[in-house]
C-alpha positions as a Markdown table, in Angstrom:
| # | Residue | x | y | z |
|---|---|---|---|---|
| 1 | Unk | 7.5 | -12.1 | -24.3 |
| 2 | Unk | 8.8 | -13.2 | -20.6 |
| 3 | Unk | 7.3 | -14.3 | -17.8 |
| 4 | Unk | 9.2 | -13.3 | -14.3 |
| 5 | Unk | 7.7 | -15.2 | -10.9 |
| 6 | Unk | 4.7 | -15.8 | -12.6 |
| 7 | Unk | 2.9 | -12.6 | -14.4 |
| 8 | Unk | 3.5 | -11.7 | -18.0 |
| 9 | Unk | 5.7 | -8.8 | -18.3 |
| 10 | Unk | 8.5 | -7.3 | -20.9 |
| 11 | Unk | 11.3 | -4.7 | -21.7 |
| 12 | Unk | 9.7 | -0.7 | -22.6 |
| 13 | Unk | 9.5 | 0.5 | -26.0 |
| 14 | Unk | 10.5 | 3.5 | -26.5 |
| 15 | Unk | 6.7 | 5.5 | -25.8 |
| 16 | Unk | 6.9 | 3.0 | -22.1 |
| 17 | Unk | 9.8 | 4.6 | -21.9 |
| 18 | Unk | 9.3 | 8.1 | -22.1 |
| 19 | Unk | 5.8 | 7.9 | -20.2 |
| 20 | Unk | 8.0 | 5.4 | -17.3 |
| 21 | Unk | 10.3 | 8.5 | -17.0 |
| 22 | Unk | 7.2 | 11.0 | -16.6 |
| 23 | Unk | 5.6 | 8.9 | -13.4 |
| 24 | Unk | 8.6 | 8.7 | -11.8 |
| 25 | Unk | 8.7 | 12.4 | -9.8 |
| 26 | Unk | 6.0 | 10.0 | -8.5 |
| 27 | Unk | 7.7 | 7.3 | -7.3 |
| 28 | Unk | 10.6 | 9.2 | -5.7 |
| 29 | Unk | 7.2 | 10.9 | -3.6 |
| 30 | Unk | 5.4 | 7.2 | -2.8 |
| 31 | Unk | 9.5 | 5.9 | -1.9 |
| 32 | Unk | 10.2 | 8.6 | 0.7 |
| 33 | Unk | 6.8 | 8.4 | 2.5 |
| 34 | Unk | 7.3 | 5.2 | 3.0 |
| 35 | Unk | 10.3 | 5.2 | 4.2 |
| 36 | Unk | 10.0 | 8.1 | 6.6 |
| 37 | Unk | 6.5 | 6.7 | 7.5 |
| 38 | Unk | 5.9 | 3.2 | 7.4 |
| 39 | Unk | 9.9 | 1.4 | 7.1 |
| 40 | Unk | 10.7 | 0.2 | 10.8 |
| 41 | Unk | 7.3 | 0.8 | 12.5 |
| 42 | Unk | 3.8 | -2.1 | 13.3 |
| 43 | Unk | 0.7 | 0.8 | 11.8 |
| 44 | Unk | -2.7 | -0.6 | 13.4 |
| 45 | Unk | -5.3 | 0.3 | 12.0 |
| 46 | Unk | -8.2 | 0.7 | 13.7 |
| 47 | Unk | -12.7 | 0.5 | 13.3 |
| 48 | Unk | -15.7 | 0.5 | 14.8 |
| 49 | Unk | -18.3 | -2.8 | 13.6 |
| 50 | Unk | -21.2 | -3.0 | 15.4 |
| 51 | Unk | -20.4 | -1.1 | 17.8 |
| 52 | Unk | -17.1 | -2.8 | 18.9 |
| 53 | Unk | -13.4 | -1.3 | 18.4 |
| 54 | Unk | -11.0 | -3.8 | 16.3 |
| 55 | Unk | -8.4 | -3.4 | 14.7 |
| 56 | Unk | -5.0 | -4.9 | 13.2 |
| 57 | Unk | -1.4 | -4.2 | 12.4 |
| 58 | Unk | 0.3 | -4.0 | 9.2 |
| 59 | Unk | 4.3 | -3.9 | 8.1 |
| 60 | Unk | 5.7 | -2.8 | 5.1 |
| 61 | Unk | 8.9 | -3.8 | 3.9 |
| 62 | Unk | 11.1 | -2.2 | 1.3 |
| 63 | Unk | 11.1 | -5.4 | -1.1 |
| 64 | Unk | 7.2 | -4.6 | -1.1 |
| 65 | Unk | 7.8 | -1.3 | -3.3 |
| 66 | Unk | 8.2 | -3.2 | -5.9 |
| 67 | Unk | 5.7 | -5.0 | -6.4 |
| 68 | Unk | 2.9 | -2.0 | -5.7 |
| 69 | Unk | 4.8 | 0.0 | -9.3 |
| 70 | Unk | 3.9 | -3.4 | -10.5 |
| 71 | Unk | 7.4 | -3.9 | -12.2 |
| 72 | Unk | 10.5 | -6.5 | -12.2 |
| 73 | Unk | 13.5 | -4.9 | -12.2 |
| 74 | Unk | 16.6 | -6.3 | -12.2 |
| 75 | Unk | 18.6 | -7.3 | -9.7 |
| 76 | Unk | 15.7 | -8.0 | -7.3 |
| 77 | Unk | 13.5 | -5.4 | -5.0 |
| 78 | Unk | 16.3 | -4.7 | -2.4 |
| 79 | Unk | 18.3 | -3.4 | -5.9 |
| 80 | Unk | 14.9 | -1.1 | -6.8 |
| 81 | Unk | 14.9 | 0.2 | -3.6 |
| 82 | Unk | 18.0 | 1.9 | -3.4 |
| 83 | Unk | 18.0 | 2.6 | -6.9 |
| 84 | Unk | 15.0 | 4.7 | -5.7 |
| 85 | Unk | 15.9 | 5.6 | -2.8 |
| 86 | Unk | 19.6 | 7.5 | -4.6 |
| 87 | Unk | 17.7 | 8.7 | -8.1 |
| 88 | Unk | 19.1 | 6.8 | -9.5 |
| 89 | Unk | 16.8 | 4.4 | -11.6 |
| 90 | Unk | 17.9 | 2.4 | -14.6 |
| 91 | Unk | 14.9 | 2.2 | -17.5 |
| 92 | Unk | 17.2 | -1.3 | -19.5 |
| 93 | Unk | 16.8 | -3.2 | -16.3 |
| 94 | Unk | 12.4 | -2.6 | -16.1 |
| 95 | Unk | 10.2 | -5.1 | -17.4 |
| 96 | Unk | 7.2 | -3.9 | -16.9 |
| 97 | Unk | 3.6 | -6.0 | -16.5 |
| 98 | Unk | 1.8 | -6.7 | -20.2 |
| 99 | Unk | -1.7 | -6.3 | -18.5 |
| 100 | Unk | -1.8 | -2.7 | -18.7 |
| 101 | Unk | -1.9 | -2.7 | -14.6 |
| 102 | Unk | 2.2 | -1.1 | -14.4 |
| 103 | Unk | 1.1 | 2.1 | -15.1 |
| 104 | Unk | -2.4 | 1.8 | -13.6 |
| 105 | Unk | -0.2 | 1.8 | -10.2 |
| 106 | Unk | 1.9 | 4.2 | -10.9 |
| 107 | Unk | -0.8 | 6.3 | -11.6 |
| 108 | Unk | -2.4 | 6.3 | -7.7 |
| 109 | Unk | 1.7 | 4.6 | -6.4 |
| 110 | Unk | 1.9 | 8.8 | -4.7 |
| 111 | Unk | -1.4 | 8.4 | -2.9 |
| 112 | Unk | 0.3 | 5.7 | -0.5 |
| 113 | Unk | 0.4 | 9.0 | 1.7 |
| 114 | Unk | -3.5 | 8.7 | 2.3 |
| 115 | Unk | -2.8 | 6.1 | 5.0 |
| 116 | Unk | -2.1 | 9.0 | 7.8 |
| 117 | Unk | -5.2 | 10.4 | 7.0 |
| 118 | Unk | -8.3 | 10.5 | 8.5 |
| 119 | Unk | -9.8 | 8.7 | 4.5 |
| 120 | Unk | -10.3 | 5.5 | 4.8 |
| 121 | Unk | -11.8 | 2.4 | 4.7 |
| 122 | Unk | -11.2 | -1.2 | 5.7 |
| 123 | Unk | -13.0 | -4.2 | 4.3 |
| 124 | Unk | -12.4 | -8.1 | 5.6 |
| 125 | Unk | -11.9 | -10.5 | 2.4 |
| 126 | Unk | -12.3 | -10.1 | -0.6 |
| 127 | Unk | -11.0 | -11.0 | -4.3 |
| 128 | Unk | -10.6 | -7.7 | -6.9 |
| 129 | Unk | -9.3 | -7.6 | -9.6 |
| 130 | Unk | -8.1 | -10.9 | -9.5 |
| 131 | Unk | -6.2 | -10.1 | -6.8 |
| 132 | Unk | -7.2 | -12.3 | -3.3 |
| 133 | Unk | -7.1 | -9.5 | -0.3 |
| 134 | Unk | -7.4 | -10.7 | 3.2 |
| 135 | Unk | -8.0 | -6.4 | 4.5 |
| 136 | Unk | -8.5 | -3.8 | 1.7 |
| 137 | Unk | -7.5 | -0.4 | 2.9 |
| 138 | Unk | -9.0 | 2.2 | 0.4 |
| 139 | Unk | -9.6 | 5.7 | 0.5 |
| 140 | Unk | -13.5 | 6.9 | 0.0 |
| 141 | Unk | -13.3 | 8.1 | -3.5 |
| 142 | Unk | -12.5 | 5.5 | -6.1 |
| 143 | Unk | -8.7 | 6.4 | -6.2 |
| 144 | Unk | -6.5 | 3.6 | -4.7 |
| 145 | Unk | -7.0 | 0.5 | -2.7 |
| 146 | Unk | -4.2 | -1.0 | -0.3 |
| 147 | Unk | -4.1 | -5.4 | -0.5 |
| 148 | Unk | -3.2 | -6.9 | 2.4 |
| 149 | Unk | -3.3 | -11.0 | 2.9 |
| 150 | Unk | -2.2 | -12.0 | 6.9 |
| 151 | Unk | 1.6 | -13.3 | 7.5 |
| 152 | Unk | 2.2 | -14.0 | 10.8 |
| 153 | Unk | 0.6 | -11.3 | 13.5 |
| 154 | Unk | 0.4 | -9.3 | 10.9 |
| 155 | Unk | -0.5 | -8.0 | 7.4 |
| 156 | Unk | 1.6 | -7.1 | 4.2 |
| 157 | Unk | 1.0 | -5.8 | 1.5 |
| 158 | Unk | 0.8 | -8.1 | -0.9 |
| 159 | Unk | -1.1 | -5.5 | -4.4 |
| 160 | Unk | -1.9 | -1.4 | -5.4 |
| 161 | Unk | -5.3 | -0.8 | -6.8 |
| 162 | Unk | -6.2 | 1.7 | -9.3 |
| 163 | Unk | -9.7 | 2.4 | -8.0 |
| 164 | Unk | -10.3 | 4.5 | -10.5 |
| 165 | Unk | -9.4 | 1.5 | -13.5 |
| 166 | Unk | -13.3 | 0.5 | -13.2 |
| 167 | Unk | -15.1 | 2.3 | -10.3 |
| 168 | Unk | -17.7 | 0.4 | -9.9 |
| 169 | Unk | -16.7 | -2.7 | -9.9 |
| 170 | Unk | -15.8 | -2.7 | -6.3 |
| 171 | Unk | -19.2 | -0.5 | -5.2 |
| 172 | Unk | -21.3 | -4.2 | -6.8 |
| 173 | Unk | -20.0 | -6.3 | -4.6 |
| 174 | Unk | -21.7 | -7.0 | -0.6 |
| 175 | Unk | -18.1 | -5.9 | 0.6 |
| 176 | Unk | -19.2 | -4.5 | 4.0 |
| 177 | Unk | -17.4 | -0.6 | 4.3 |
| 178 | Unk | -15.7 | 0.2 | 7.7 |
| 179 | Unk | -14.3 | 3.7 | 8.7 |
| 180 | Unk | -10.8 | 4.2 | 9.8 |
| 181 | Unk | -11.9 | 6.0 | 13.1 |
| 182 | Unk | -7.6 | 6.2 | 14.2 |
| 183 | Unk | -4.0 | 5.4 | 13.7 |
| 184 | Unk | -1.3 | 4.4 | 15.7 |
| 185 | Unk | 2.3 | 3.4 | 14.9 |
| 186 | Unk | 4.7 | 1.4 | 16.8 |
| 187 | Unk | 8.3 | 1.8 | 16.7 |
| 188 | Unk | 10.0 | -2.0 | 15.9 |
| 189 | Unk | 13.2 | -1.3 | 17.7 |
| 190 | Unk | 11.9 | 0.8 | 20.5 |
| 191 | Unk | 8.4 | -0.7 | 20.9 |
| 192 | Unk | 7.7 | 2.3 | 22.1 |
| 193 | Unk | 3.9 | 3.8 | 20.5 |
| 194 | Unk | 2.6 | 7.1 | 18.4 |
| 195 | Unk | -0.9 | 7.9 | 17.3 |
| 196 | Unk | -1.0 | 9.4 | 14.3 |
| 197 | Unk | -4.8 | 9.8 | 13.6 |
| 198 | Unk | -6.3 | 11.3 | 16.6 |
| 199 | Unk | -10.5 | 9.8 | 16.5 |
| 200 | Unk | -12.9 | 12.7 | 17.7 |
| 201 | Unk | -13.8 | 10.8 | 20.3 |
| 202 | Unk | -10.0 | 12.1 | 21.0 |
| 203 | Unk | -9.3 | 8.5 | 22.9 |
| 204 | Unk | -5.8 | 7.9 | 22.3 |
| 205 | Unk | -5.8 | 4.8 | 20.7 |
| 206 | Unk | -2.5 | 3.3 | 21.9 |
| 207 | Unk | -4.2 | 2.6 | 24.8 |
| 208 | Unk | -5.6 | -0.3 | 23.7 |
| 209 | Unk | -1.9 | -2.2 | 22.2 |
| 210 | Unk | -0.4 | -1.0 | 26.2 |
| 211 | Unk | -3.9 | -3.2 | 28.1 |
């Protein structure tokens, strides 16, 4: 038994390695999505609470990806990102979590692309599956959620949660949910804004960020 960054992890068995290899297409797909859609940007999610438009910005960096997959890679998150980028993960460098959450995360990691769509809900601070968060982005159906914590001005992902693990647990909490009505990207290098998801009212939500 090995303890790595506070989590109990172990090297994969032969059976677990085979299961991990079957999950590789989902890992590669999720990495491509993040690289093409999120890296180098601040993504703003807009929602309405009591009739008022509110929003928060999420910044995803390359080092987040290893933790979203629920694994530890010898050499760290940067080396993991680079290995996935060139489709060359070395399974003998991987440790997975003893609590089984690695494969739970890998079941839904390809659904990160839902962060582009209009099928999202947002909640405020809470705790779910022992993960404490400041905001939670989740699919409307009980499938996937992204836990976020605030770091200075923006929010960073801290965990990818598989809601299928216990679909009733989230709903039994008296947590208010708000529908994401629009999504806007800010390109960090240029400061330009691009609306990714348009609201039904047709309004250009980039204007909220320019004001």
